[in-house]
Coordinates of C-alpha atoms and ligand atoms in Angstrom, one line a residue:
X1263 CA 2.2 0.4 22.6
X1264 CA 5.2 -0.2 20.3
X1265 CA 8.5 0.4 21.9
X1266 CA 12.1 0.6 20.7
X1267 CA 15.4 0.2 22.4
X1268 CA 16.5 3.4 20.6
X1269 CA 14.0 5.8 19.2
X1270 CA 15.4 8.6 17.1
X1271 CA 13.3 11.7 16.6
X1272 CA 14.1 13.6 13.4
X1273 CA 15.0 11.7 10.2
X1274 CA 17.5 14.3 9.0
X1275 CA 21.3 14.3 8.9
X1276 CA 21.9 13.6 12.6
X1277 CA 19.1 11.1 13.1
X1278 CA 20.0 9.1 10.0
X1279 CA 23.7 9.0 11.0
X1280 CA 22.8 7.8 14.5
X1281 CA 20.7 4.9 13.1
X1282 CA 23.4 4.0 10.6
X1283 CA 26.2 4.0 13.2
X1284 CA 24.2 2.0 15.7
X1285 CA 24.0 -0.8 13.2
X1286 CA 27.6 -0.4 12.1
X1287 CA 28.8 -0.8 15.6
X1288 CA 26.8 -4.1 15.8
X1289 CA 24.0 -2.8 18.0
X1290 CA 21.3 -5.5 17.8
X1291 CA 18.4 -3.8 19.6
X1292 CA 15.4 -2.4 17.9
X1293 CA 15.7 1.1 16.3
X1294 CA 13.1 3.5 14.9
X1295 CA 13.9 6.6 13.0
X1296 CA 10.8 8.9 13.2
X1297 CA 10.3 12.1 11.3
X1298 CA 7.7 14.5 10.2
X1299 CA 8.7 14.7 6.5
X1300 CA 7.4 12.1 4.0
X1301 CA 10.8 11.3 2.4
X1302 CA 13.4 9.0 3.8
X1303 CA 16.5 10.9 5.1
X1304 CA 18.0 13.1 2.5
X1305 CA 20.8 15.6 2.3
X1306 CA 19.8 19.2 3.0
X1307 CA 22.8 21.1 1.6
X1308 CA 21.9 20.5 -2.1
X1309 CA 18.5 22.2 -1.5
X1310 CA 20.0 25.6 -1.9
X1311 CA 22.6 24.4 -4.5
X1312 CA 22.4 21.8 -7.3
X1313 CA 19.0 20.4 -6.3
X1314 CA 17.4 23.8 -6.4
X1315 CA 19.1 24.4 -9.8
X1316 CA 17.4 21.2 -11.1
X1317 CA 20.8 19.6 -11.7
X1318 CA 20.3 16.6 -9.3
X1319 CA 17.5 14.1 -9.1
X1320 CA 16.0 13.7 -5.6
X1321 CA 17.0 10.0 -5.5
X1322 CA 20.6 11.2 -5.7
X1323 CA 20.4 13.2 -2.6
X1324 CA 19.0 10.4 -0.4
X1325 CA 21.4 9.6 2.4
X1326 CA 20.9 5.9 1.7
X1327 CA 18.8 4.2 -1.0
X1328 CA 15.1 3.7 0.0
X1329 CA 15.5 0.0 0.6
X1330 CA 18.5 0.4 2.9
X1331 CA 16.6 1.1 6.2
X1332 CA 14.5 -2.0 6.0
X1333 CA 17.5 -4.1 5.2
X1334 CA 19.2 -2.9 8.3
X1335 CA 16.1 -3.4 10.4
X1336 CA 15.6 0.3 11.1
X1337 CA 11.9 1.1 11.3
X1338 CA 11.3 4.4 9.3
X1339 CA 8.3 6.1 10.9
X1340 CA 7.6 8.9 8.5
X1341 CA 5.1 11.8 8.4
X1342 CA 4.9 11.6 12.2
X1343 CA 5.5 14.5 14.5
X1344 CA 6.3 14.2 18.2
X1345 CA 4.3 16.6 20.3
X1346 CA 5.1 15.4 23.8
X1347 CA 7.9 13.6 25.7
X1348 CA 7.3 11.8 28.9
X1349 CA 10.7 11.2 30.4
X1350 CA 9.5 9.2 33.4
X1351 CA 7.3 6.8 31.4
X1352 CA 10.0 6.7 28.6
X1353 CA 7.4 7.4 26.0
X1354 CA 6.6 10.0 23.3
X1355 CA 3.3 11.1 22.0
X1356 CA 2.9 11.4 18.2
X1357 CA 0.1 13.4 16.6
X1358 CA -3.1 13.3 18.7
X1359 CA -2.7 10.2 20.6
X1360 CA -0.2 7.7 19.3
X1361 CA 2.3 6.6 21.9
X1362 CA 5.7 5.1 21.3
X1363 CA 8.0 3.8 24.1
X1364 CA 11.8 4.0 24.2
X1365 CA 14.8 2.8 26.1
X1366 CA 17.0 5.6 24.9
X1367 CA 15.8 8.6 22.9
X1368 CA 17.9 10.6 20.5
X1369 CA 16.4 14.0 19.7
X1370 CA 17.7 15.2 16.3
X1371 CA 15.0 17.6 15.2
X1372 CA 17.1 20.4 13.7
X1373 CA 15.2 23.7 13.4
X1374 CA 12.5 25.4 11.5
X1375 CA 13.1 28.5 9.4
X1376 CA 12.7 31.7 11.2
X1377 CA 9.8 33.6 9.6
X1378 CA 9.3 37.2 8.9
X1379 CA 7.1 39.0 11.4
X1380 CA 6.5 42.3 9.7
X1381 CA 3.1 43.4 8.3
X1382 CA 2.3 41.3 5.2
X1383 CA 4.5 38.4 6.3
X1384 CA 1.6 36.0 5.8
X1385 CA 1.3 36.8 2.1
X1386 CA 1.5 33.9 -0.4
X1387 CA 4.6 33.6 -2.5
X1388 CA 7.1 33.8 0.5
X1389 CA 9.3 30.8 0.8
X1390 CA 12.0 29.3 3.1
X1391 CA 14.5 26.7 2.1
X1392 CA 14.7 23.9 4.7
X1393 CA 12.9 20.9 3.3
X1394 CA 12.4 19.3 0.0
X1395 CA 8.8 20.6 -0.1
X1396 CA 10.1 24.2 0.1
X1397 CA 12.3 23.7 -2.9
X1398 CA 9.6 21.9 -4.9
X1399 CA 7.2 24.8 -4.3
X1400 CA 9.9 27.3 -5.4
X1401 CA 10.7 25.3 -8.5
X1402 CA 7.0 25.0 -9.4
X1403 CA 6.7 28.8 -9.4
X1404 CA 10.0 29.7 -11.0
X1405 CA 8.9 29.5 -14.6
X1406 CA 6.4 32.3 -13.9
X1407 CA 8.9 34.3 -11.9
X1408 CA 11.0 37.2 -13.2
X1409 CA 12.3 38.9 -10.1
X1410 CA 13.2 37.2 -6.8
X1411 CA 13.9 39.1 -3.6
X1412 CA 16.0 37.1 -1.2
X1413 CA 15.8 38.4 2.4
X1414 CA 18.9 37.5 4.4
X1415 CA 22.5 37.4 3.3
X1416 CA 23.6 34.3 5.1
X1417 CA 24.9 31.2 3.3
X1418 CA 21.5 29.8 2.3
X1419 CA 20.3 33.2 0.9
X1420 CA 23.5 33.7 -1.0
X1421 CA 23.6 30.2 -2.4
X1422 CA 20.0 30.6 -3.5
X1423 CA 20.9 33.9 -5.2
X1424 CA 23.7 32.3 -7.1
X1425 CA 21.4 29.5 -8.3
X1426 CA 18.7 32.0 -9.3
X1427 CA 21.2 34.1 -11.3
X1428 CA 22.3 30.9 -13.1
X1429 CA 18.6 30.3 -14.0
X1430 CA 18.6 33.9 -15.4
X1431 CA 16.3 35.4 -12.8
X1432 CA 16.6 39.0 -11.7
X1433 CA 17.8 38.8 -8.0
X1434 CA 17.8 41.3 -5.2
X1435 CA 19.4 40.3 -1.9
X1436 CA 18.5 42.3 1.2
X1437 CA 20.7 42.1 4.3
X1438 CA 19.8 44.0 7.4
X1439 CA 23.4 44.1 8.8
X1440 CA 26.2 46.2 7.3
X1441 CA 27.7 43.1 5.6
X1442 CA 26.6 39.7 4.4
X1443 CA 27.7 36.6 6.3
X1444 CA 28.3 38.9 9.3
X1445 CA 27.5 36.1 11.9
X1446 CA 29.8 33.5 10.4
X1447 CA 32.7 35.1 8.6
X1448 CA 35.2 38.0 8.8
X1449 CA 34.9 41.2 6.9
X1450 CA 37.2 40.3 4.1
X1451 CA 35.1 37.3 3.2
X1452 CA 31.9 39.2 3.4
X1453 CA 33.2 41.9 1.0
X1454 CA 34.6 39.3 -1.4
X1455 CA 31.1 37.6 -1.6
X1456 CA 29.3 41.0 -1.9
X1457 CA 31.6 41.9 -4.9
X1458 CA 31.1 38.4 -6.4
X1459 CA 27.3 38.6 -6.3
X1460 CA 27.3 42.1 -7.7
X1461 CA 29.6 41.0 -10.5
X1462 CA 27.1 38.3 -11.3
X1463 CA 24.3 40.9 -11.6
X1464 CA 22.7 40.5 -8.1
X1465 CA 21.4 43.8 -6.7
X1466 CA 22.8 43.3 -3.2
X1467 CA 21.9 45.8 -0.6
X1468 CA 23.2 45.8 3.0
X1469 CA 21.6 47.7 5.9
X1470 CA 18.4 47.1 4.2
X1471 CA 15.7 46.7 6.8
X1472 CA 12.5 45.1 5.7
X1473 CA 9.5 47.0 7.0
X1474 CA 6.6 45.3 5.4
X1475 CA 5.5 43.1 2.5
X1476 CA 3.0 44.5 0.1
X1477 CA 0.3 42.1 -1.0
X1478 CA -1.7 42.0 -4.3
X1479 CA -5.5 41.7 -4.1
X1480 CA -5.3 38.0 -4.3
X1481 CA -3.0 37.9 -1.2
X1482 CA 0.2 37.2 -3.1
X1483 CA 3.3 39.2 -2.1
X1484 CA 4.2 41.7 -4.8
X1485 CA 6.7 44.1 -3.2
X1486 CA 9.1 44.5 -0.3
X1487 CA 9.0 47.8 1.5
X1488 CA 12.1 48.9 3.3
X1489 CA 12.3 51.1 6.4
X1490 CA 13.5 54.0 4.3
X1491 CA 10.3 53.5 2.2
X1492 CA 12.1 52.0 -0.8
X1493 CA 9.7 49.7 -2.7
X1494 CA 11.2 46.7 -4.4
X1495 CA 8.8 44.7 -6.6
X1496 CA 9.0 40.9 -6.3
X1497 CA 7.4 38.0 -8.1
X1498 CA 8.8 35.7 -5.4
X1499 CA 10.4 36.3 -1.9
X1500 CA 12.8 33.8 -0.4
X1501 CA 13.6 34.3 3.3
X1502 CA 16.8 33.0 4.8
X1503 CA 17.1 34.6 8.2
X1504 CA 18.1 31.6 10.3
X1505 CA 16.4 28.8 12.2
X1506 CA 14.6 28.3 15.4
X1507 CA 15.6 25.0 17.1
X1508 CA 12.8 22.5 17.3
X1509 CA 13.0 21.6 21.0
X1510 CA 9.6 22.6 22.4
X1511 CA 8.4 19.1 23.5
X1512 CA 11.8 18.5 25.3
X1513 CA 11.8 21.8 27.1
X1514 CA 8.2 21.3 28.1
X1515 CA 9.3 17.9 29.5
X1516 CA 11.8 19.7 31.7
X1517 CA 15.0 19.6 29.7
X1518 CA 17.4 22.4 30.4
X1519 CA 17.9 24.7 27.4
X1520 CA 17.0 28.1 25.9
X1521 CA 19.1 28.3 22.7
X1522 CA 18.1 24.8 21.7
X1523 CA 18.5 22.0 24.3
X1524 CA 21.6 21.8 26.5
X1525 CA 23.8 18.7 26.2
X1526 CA 26.9 17.6 27.9
X1527 CA 30.1 16.4 26.2
X1528 CA 28.4 13.0 25.6
X1529 CA 25.3 14.7 24.0
X1530 CA 23.2 13.8 27.0
X1531 CA 20.4 16.2 27.9
X1532 CA 19.4 16.9 31.5
X1533 CA 16.6 14.3 31.1
X1534 CA 17.5 10.6 31.8
X1535 CA 18.2 8.5 28.7
X1536 CA 17.6 11.4 26.3
X1537 CA 20.4 12.6 24.0
X1538 CA 20.2 15.6 21.6
X1539 CA 22.4 16.1 18.5
X1540 CA 22.8 18.4 15.5
X1541 CA 21.4 21.8 14.9
X1542 CA 19.2 21.8 18.1
X1543 CA 21.9 20.7 20.5
X1544 CA 23.6 23.5 22.6
X1545 CA 27.0 22.3 23.7
X1546 CA 30.2 23.6 25.2
X1547 CA 32.6 23.7 22.2
X1548 CA 36.3 23.5 22.7
X1549 CA 36.8 25.5 19.5
X1550 CA 34.6 28.3 20.8
X1551 CA 36.9 28.3 23.9
X1552 CA 34.3 26.4 25.9
X1553 CA 31.4 28.7 25.1
X1554 CA 28.0 27.0 24.7
X1555 CA 26.9 27.2 21.1
X1556 CA 24.8 25.4 18.5
X1557 CA 26.4 24.5 15.3
X1558 CA 24.4 24.2 12.1
X1559 CA 26.4 21.9 9.9
X1560 CA 26.4 18.4 8.6
X1561 CA 29.8 17.8 10.3
X1562 CA 28.3 18.6 13.7
X1563 CA 25.2 16.5 13.2
X1564 CA 27.3 13.5 12.1
X1565 CA 29.9 13.9 14.8
X1566 CA 27.4 14.3 17.6
X1567 CA 25.5 11.3 16.3
X1568 CA 28.7 9.3 16.8
X1569 CA 29.1 10.7 20.3
X1570 CA 25.5 9.8 21.3
X1571 CA 25.8 6.3 19.7
X1572 CA 29.2 5.6 21.5
X1573 CA 27.6 6.4 24.8
X1574 CA 24.6 4.2 24.1
X1575 CA 26.7 1.2 23.3
X1576 CA 28.8 1.7 26.4
X1577 CA 32.0 3.0 24.7
X1578 CA 31.8 6.7 25.4
X1579 CA 33.8 9.4 23.7
X1580 CA 33.6 13.1 24.3
X1581 CA 32.6 15.5 21.6
X1582 CA 35.8 17.2 20.4
X1583 CA 35.4 17.5 16.6
X1584 CA 36.9 20.4 14.7
X1585 CA 34.0 22.3 13.2
X1586 CA 33.9 22.5 9.4
X1587 CA 31.5 23.7 6.8
X1588 CA 31.3 24.3 3.1
X1589 CA 29.3 26.5 0.7
X1590 CA 29.1 26.6 -3.1
X1591 CA 28.3 29.8 -4.9
X1592 CA 29.0 30.2 -8.6
X1593 CA 32.4 28.6 -9.3
X1594 CA 33.5 29.2 -5.7
X1595 CA 33.9 26.4 -3.2
X1596 CA 34.3 27.8 0.3
X1597 CA 35.6 25.4 3.0
X1598 CA 35.7 26.7 6.5
X1599 CA 37.5 24.9 9.4
X1600 CA 37.5 26.0 13.0
X1601 CA 35.4 28.9 14.4
X1602 CA 36.4 32.4 13.7
X1603 CA 34.3 34.1 16.4
X1604 CA 36.4 36.2 18.8
X1605 CA 39.5 36.4 16.5
X1606 CA 41.7 39.4 17.0
X1607 CA 43.7 39.3 13.7
X1608 CA 43.2 38.1 10.1
X1609 CA 45.8 37.1 7.6
X1610 CA 45.1 37.0 3.9
X1611 CA 46.9 34.2 2.1
X1612 CA 46.9 34.5 -1.6
X1613 CA 45.2 36.9 -4.0
X1614 CA 41.4 37.1 -4.1
X1615 CA 41.7 38.2 -7.7
X1616 CA 43.0 34.7 -8.5
X1617 CA 39.8 33.2 -7.0
X1618 CA 41.9 30.9 -4.9
X1619 CA 42.9 32.2 -1.5
X1620 CA 42.4 31.8 2.2
X1621 CA 41.6 34.0 5.1
X1622 CA 43.3 32.9 8.4
X1623 CA 41.8 33.9 11.7
X1624 CA 44.1 34.2 14.7
X1625 CA 43.5 34.8 18.4
X1626 CA 46.5 35.7 20.6
X1627 CA 48.8 34.6 17.7
X1628 CA 47.2 31.1 17.4
X1629 CA 45.3 30.0 14.3
X1630 CA 41.7 29.4 15.2
X1631 CA 39.9 29.2 11.8
X1632 CA 40.4 29.3 8.1
X1633 CA 38.0 30.3 5.3
X1634 CA 39.4 28.7 2.1
X1635 CA 38.1 29.7 -1.3
X1636 CA 39.0 27.1 -4.0
X1637 CA 42.0 26.3 -1.7
X1638 CA 41.6 22.7 -0.6
X1639 CA 45.2 22.2 0.6
X1640 CA 45.0 25.2 3.0
X1641 CA 41.8 23.7 4.4
X1642 CA 43.3 20.3 4.9
X1643 CA 46.6 21.5 6.2
X1644 CA 45.2 24.3 8.3
X1645 CA 43.2 22.0 10.4
X1646 CA 46.3 20.4 12.0
X1647 CA 47.5 23.9 13.1
X1648 CA 44.2 24.7 14.7
X1649 CA 44.4 21.5 16.6
X1650 CA 48.0 22.0 17.7
X1651 CA 47.3 25.6 19.0
X1652 CA 50.9 26.5 18.1
X1653 CA 51.9 30.1 17.5
X1654 CA 53.2 30.2 13.9
X1655 CA 55.4 32.5 11.8
X1656 CA 53.0 35.0 10.4
X1657 CA 55.0 35.9 7.3
X1658 CA 55.1 32.3 6.3
X1659 CA 51.4 31.9 7.0
X1660 CA 50.7 34.8 4.5
X1661 CA 52.9 33.3 1.8
X1662 CA 50.8 31.1 -0.5
X1663 CA 53.9 29.5 -2.1
X1664 CA 54.7 27.8 1.2
X1665 CA 52.4 24.9 2.0
X1666 CA 50.7 25.5 5.4
X1667 CA 52.0 22.2 6.7
X1668 CA 55.6 23.6 6.3
X1669 CA 55.0 26.8 8.2
X1670 CA 57.4 27.0 11.2
X1671 CA 56.8 28.1 14.7
X1672 CA 57.2 31.8 15.4
Ligands
FAD891 P1 17.8 18.1 10.1 O1 18.7 17.6 9.0 O2 17.1 19.4 9.8 O3 16.7 17.0 10.5 C1 15.7 17.3 11.4 C2 14.5 16.5 11.0 O4 13.6 16.5 12.1 C3 13.7 17.2 9.9 O5 13.3 16.3 9.0 C4 12.5 17.8 10.7 O6 11.4 18.0 9.9 C5 12.3 16.8 11.7 N1 11.5 17.2 12.9 C6 11.6 18.4 13.5 N2 10.7 18.4 14.6 C7 10.2 17.2 14.7 C8 9.2 16.5 15.6 N3 8.8 17.2 16.6 N4 8.9 15.3 15.3 C9 9.4 14.6 14.2 N5 10.2 15.1 13.4 C10 10.7 16.4 13.6 N6 25.5 22.3 6.3 C11 26.8 22.1 5.8 O7 27.6 21.6 6.6 N7 27.1 22.6 4.6 C12 26.2 23.1 3.7 O8 26.6 23.5 2.6 C13 24.9 23.3 4.2 N8 24.0 23.8 3.3 C14 22.7 23.8 3.8 C15 21.7 24.3 2.9 C16 20.4 24.3 3.3 C17 19.3 24.8 2.3 C18 20.0 23.9 4.6 C19 18.5 24.0 5.0 C20 21.0 23.5 5.5 C21 22.3 23.4 5.1 N9 23.3 23.0 5.9 C22 24.6 22.9 5.5 C23 23.0 22.7 7.3 C24 22.7 21.2 7.5 O9 21.9 20.7 6.6 C25 22.2 21.0 8.9 O10 23.2 21.5 9.8 C26 21.8 19.5 9.2 O11 20.8 19.1 8.3 C27 21.5 19.4 10.6 O12 21.1 18.1 10.9 P2 20.0 17.7 12.0 O13 19.9 16.3 12.0 O14 20.3 18.5 13.2 O15 18.6 18.4 11.4

């Protein structure tokens, strides 16, 4: 049975970063990076942005050139899926019967797209956007596609809608909640994006509950039926309604979890020598006031990779990173820093009409998060205020002519 000092499951953002960092820190043990996709690690954010638009070659979204992994003596074990973990024997089972041993295991498996469950959900012509294969399938069908219905008004659905409008497709976005981005952003930002998409010709509908998918005789989806019986014809349906963390083998092995797998501040699971990082890791986050959450962002995957690696090499650091995220839609670059959940006040800084502004989120007078649209300086300078936890002068915070770093205490 092959065995590695560090075996990393999931060759995505977190897994790749962990392997890279291990070598960068001088770790000389054996490392394998095992994943169920066929490609070497690649960046996922472009999948709903420039890669989907056909503006970037696949080779340009690889996290490192193909030859890199071999050069660094990192074994890439691709198209392999872990089905079982034996924490006592320190061994995983891949596929039917292949066994691989480990000294330390890093679980970095992200999540799978949440699927529709309504009648007709098994029709052909319904796509998710999580992997390169998904986008290839979408792109192959696009030339024959006039009308795309996007189900889900989260970041991925909205980014896809923006790309599809650019490609001159007719686009309908269906969001079940009263506003888009409801889980991640405040009302002002939601309404700004709703107006933006409508101005670009998207038929965006909120409180639109999907009841069923109507199939053509050949089993292809041809319409979405809403709970009020509205029928919306579709040549293609894209579903962006979140992910389900990929943690079943770990939970079956006895790891504590529920919403993903639970980790401590060093990214250790409750199982010996097993770490979990990235989208699947449920952790207590200082910026969520200690609540246990999962973060789905490149920042979190990379920062947790560092925490796990530091622990493995015997120089532990706790996970304390400030969450940040970005989204590109049309000519708008959104950068978010901090976590806005639980805020009790918002401040608008700048004029949305100018297409460069920020929304500041406060809790008990303290700045806890910023959503910055085409406003890089606010994003960079706001971060320091989130970290300091100081109570700042609100009139100055709202004044875009005053750099955030010069805002004084209240
Ligand atoms: P992933 O990168 O998803 O890697 C997990 C890998 O593990 C996958 O290859 C998966 O197939 C594999 N795997 C799963 N189970 C098994 C198993 N049992 N055995 C073997 N392999 C397995 N974040 C941002 O910060 N900004 C953005 O703009 C942004 N845009 C995004 C756009 C899209 C379309 C998507 C899908 C995500 C986007 N994200 C963005 C989120 C970001 O990509 C994720 O947070 C990040 O990829 C998480 O890294 P990860 O290592 O946890 O998981």
